[in-house]
Coordinates of C-alpha atoms in Angstrom, one line a residue:
L1 CA -73.7 242.9 -28.1
T2 CA -72.7 241.1 -30.9
G3 CA -69.9 239.6 -29.1
M4 CA -72.0 238.8 -26.2
L5 CA -74.6 236.6 -28.7
N6 CA -71.6 235.2 -30.4
E7 CA -70.5 234.0 -26.8
M8 CA -73.5 232.4 -25.7
K9 CA -73.9 230.7 -29.0
H10 CA -70.4 229.2 -28.3
I11 CA -71.1 228.2 -24.9
A12 CA -74.4 226.4 -26.3
S13 CA -72.9 224.7 -29.0
R14 CA -70.3 223.5 -26.3
S15 CA -73.2 222.6 -23.8
L16 CA -74.8 220.7 -27.0
F17 CA -71.9 218.8 -27.9
T18 CA -71.1 217.9 -24.3
K19 CA -74.6 216.4 -24.0
Y20 CA -74.4 214.5 -27.3
L21 CA -70.7 213.3 -26.1
F22 CA -72.4 211.8 -22.8
V23 CA -75.4 210.4 -24.3
T24 CA -73.1 208.4 -27.2
S25 CA -70.5 207.6 -24.4
A26 CA -73.4 206.2 -22.3
V27 CA -75.0 204.1 -25.3
L28 CA -71.3 202.8 -26.1
I29 CA -70.9 201.8 -22.4
C30 CA -74.3 199.9 -22.2
S31 CA -73.8 198.5 -25.2
L32 CA -70.4 196.8 -24.3
I33 CA -71.9 195.7 -20.9
I34 CA -74.6 194.0 -22.7
F35 CA -72.1 192.3 -25.1
G36 CA -70.2 191.2 -22.0
I37 CA -73.0 189.7 -20.4
I38 CA -74.1 187.8 -23.8
M39 CA -70.7 186.8 -24.4
S40 CA -70.1 185.5 -20.6
T41 CA -73.5 183.5 -21.1
L42 CA -72.6 181.8 -24.2
V43 CA -69.3 180.7 -23.2
S44 CA -70.8 179.5 -19.9
N45 CA -73.5 177.6 -21.9
R46 CA -71.1 176.1 -23.9
W47 CA -68.6 175.3 -21.1
R48 CA -71.4 173.5 -19.1
S49 CA -72.8 171.7 -22.3
E50 CA -69.0 170.3 -23.0
K51 CA -68.6 169.2 -19.3
Q52 CA -72.2 167.5 -19.3
Q53 CA -71.2 165.8 -22.6
Q54 CA -67.8 164.6 -21.1
L55 CA -69.8 163.1 -18.1
A56 CA -72.1 161.0 -20.5
D57 CA -69.2 160.2 -22.8
N58 CA -67.2 158.7 -19.7
A59 CA -70.7 156.9 -18.6
H60 CA -70.7 155.4 -22.5
I61 CA -67.1 154.1 -22.6
V62 CA -67.5 152.2 -19.3
A63 CA -70.9 150.8 -20.1
D64 CA -69.7 149.4 -23.6
R65 CA -67.0 147.6 -21.9
M66 CA -69.3 146.0 -19.1
N67 CA -70.5 143.0 -21.3
A68 CA -66.8 141.6 -21.0
Y69 CA -67.4 141.6 -17.0
V70 CA -70.6 140.3 -16.2
I71 CA -71.8 136.4 -16.0
P72 CA -75.4 135.1 -16.0
V73 CA -76.1 133.3 -12.5
P74 CA -79.2 131.2 -12.3
T75 CA -81.4 132.0 -9.2
R76 CA -83.9 130.1 -7.9
T77 CA -87.4 131.4 -7.7
G78 CA -89.8 131.0 -4.6
D79 CA -91.0 127.3 -5.8
G80 CA -87.5 126.0 -5.7
I81 CA -87.8 124.7 -9.3
S82 CA -87.7 127.3 -11.8
A83 CA -84.9 129.8 -12.3
T84 CA -84.2 133.3 -13.5
M85 CA -81.0 134.5 -15.0
Q86 CA -79.3 137.5 -12.9
Y87 CA -76.3 138.8 -14.1
V88 CA -73.4 139.8 -12.1
V89 CA -70.2 141.7 -12.4
T90 CA -67.2 139.0 -11.7
D91 CA -64.6 139.8 -9.1
T92 CA -61.7 140.0 -12.0
G93 CA -64.0 142.4 -13.7
K94 CA -64.7 144.6 -10.3
E95 CA -60.5 144.7 -10.0
K96 CA -60.2 145.6 -13.4
L97 CA -63.1 148.2 -13.4
R98 CA -61.9 149.6 -10.0
S99 CA -59.0 151.2 -11.6
T100 CA -60.6 152.2 -14.6
L101 CA -63.2 154.1 -12.6
G102 CA -60.7 155.7 -10.7
I103 CA -58.8 157.0 -13.4
L104 CA -61.8 158.5 -15.5
S105 CA -63.2 159.9 -12.3
S106 CA -59.8 161.6 -11.7
S107 CA -59.9 162.9 -15.2
C108 CA -63.6 164.3 -15.2
G109 CA -63.7 165.5 -11.5
A110 CA -66.9 163.3 -11.0
D111 CA -68.1 160.0 -9.2
I112 CA -68.5 156.8 -11.3
F113 CA -70.4 153.9 -9.7
I114 CA -72.2 150.9 -11.1
V115 CA -75.2 149.6 -9.9
D116 CA -77.2 146.3 -10.9
A117 CA -80.5 145.9 -12.6
Q118 CA -82.3 146.6 -9.0
G119 CA -80.3 149.9 -8.3
T120 CA -77.6 148.2 -5.7
T121 CA -74.4 150.0 -6.2
V122 CA -71.6 147.1 -7.1
I123 CA -68.3 149.1 -7.7
C124 CA -67.8 152.8 -7.3
S125 CA -64.4 155.1 -8.1
E126 CA -64.2 155.8 -4.6
E127 CA -62.9 152.5 -3.7
Y128 CA -60.1 153.3 -5.8
L129 CA -59.7 156.9 -5.0
R130 CA -59.9 156.9 -1.2
A131 CA -56.4 157.5 0.4
D132 CA -56.7 154.6 3.2
T133 CA -56.6 151.2 1.5
S134 CA -55.9 149.5 4.7
D135 CA -59.6 148.5 5.4
K136 CA -60.3 147.3 1.7
E137 CA -62.9 144.7 2.5
E138 CA -64.8 147.2 5.2
F139 CA -64.9 150.3 3.3
K140 CA -68.1 151.2 1.6
C141 CA -68.8 154.3 -0.2
R142 CA -72.0 156.5 0.2
H143 CA -73.3 154.9 -3.0
Q144 CA -73.3 151.6 -1.4
K145 CA -75.4 152.7 1.7
K146 CA -78.4 153.7 -0.2
S147 CA -80.1 152.0 -3.6
I148 CA -80.8 153.9 -6.5
S149 CA -84.7 154.6 -6.5
P150 CA -86.9 152.1 -8.6
S151 CA -88.1 155.4 -10.4
V152 CA -85.0 156.4 -11.5
I153 CA -83.8 153.0 -12.2
A154 CA -87.0 152.5 -14.6
A155 CA -86.7 155.8 -16.2
A156 CA -83.0 155.1 -17.2
A157 CA -84.0 151.5 -18.5
R158 CA -86.5 153.3 -21.0
V159 CA -83.5 155.4 -22.8
R160 CA -80.2 155.0 -24.0
E161 CA -78.9 157.9 -21.8
Y162 CA -80.9 159.2 -19.1
R163 CA -79.8 162.7 -17.5
I164 CA -81.0 164.2 -14.0
T165 CA -80.2 166.8 -11.8
D166 CA -81.1 165.7 -8.4
R167 CA -79.7 164.4 -4.8
L168 CA -80.4 160.8 -5.7
G169 CA -82.7 159.9 -2.8
G170 CA -80.2 161.3 -0.3
I171 CA -77.0 160.0 -1.6
Y172 CA -75.7 163.4 -2.0
D173 CA -76.4 166.4 0.3
Q174 CA -76.8 169.0 -2.7
N175 CA -77.9 168.6 -6.1
H176 CA -75.7 166.8 -8.5
F177 CA -75.9 166.7 -12.2
I178 CA -76.3 162.8 -13.0
V179 CA -76.0 160.7 -16.2
A180 CA -77.0 157.2 -16.2
V181 CA -76.4 154.6 -19.2
P182 CA -77.8 151.2 -19.1
F183 CA -75.5 148.2 -20.2
V184 CA -76.5 144.8 -21.6
A185 CA -75.7 141.2 -21.1
G186 CA -76.4 138.3 -23.3
G187 CA -75.0 137.0 -26.7
D188 CA -78.1 136.6 -28.8
V189 CA -79.4 139.3 -30.8
G190 CA -82.8 140.2 -29.2
K191 CA -82.3 138.6 -26.3
E192 CA -79.9 140.9 -24.6
Y193 CA -81.1 142.1 -21.1
I194 CA -80.1 144.8 -19.0
A195 CA -77.6 143.7 -16.4
G196 CA -77.0 147.5 -14.8
F197 CA -76.4 151.0 -15.3
V198 CA -73.2 153.3 -15.3
F199 CA -73.6 156.7 -13.0
V200 CA -71.6 159.5 -13.5
A201 CA -72.4 162.3 -11.2
S202 CA -70.7 165.6 -10.5
S203 CA -72.2 168.7 -8.1
A204 CA -74.5 170.6 -10.0
S205 CA -72.8 173.8 -8.9
A206 CA -69.3 173.1 -10.6
I207 CA -71.3 172.4 -13.9

């Protein structure tokens, strides 16, 4: 009888040890899974933040150079007498910017295009990156086929850097992360005018 009792105690002790081992292992595995999810989320968020900042930095690089490529052009108003000043990108400036936008676009994997103060695309990185250069004068990128909506232009004009995730009025079929940075023209301090905007756009699914 004593031997039987000892055997039962041994079995019970072993069963209890197995339960503790199972519970401990389950807790440890769950902890590792939760830790992995947290680390993955942190890394993903950090990568996304760095990618978005890279796009913004490229937009600022181009915007900071734009003053050298724009010139004032008087535009007559409806009465034919008074004139308003409109700033346009010179042809020489377009040629220089075309390669700059193409190189930056390739490095960051995003579209870069410049619009005037009314939201009409003036020059785009697609002009440099497209494979067929034989129809240079006839080529129109997707950004030139539609103007940026006045609401986006107005919002971008109020801040130093405007960010939005959008299809940009149908220019893109899917949502894109977009950064818009205004650039100014005019030599006199306090008399600078927003001459246009630099847009950088990358697929939201890729960020």
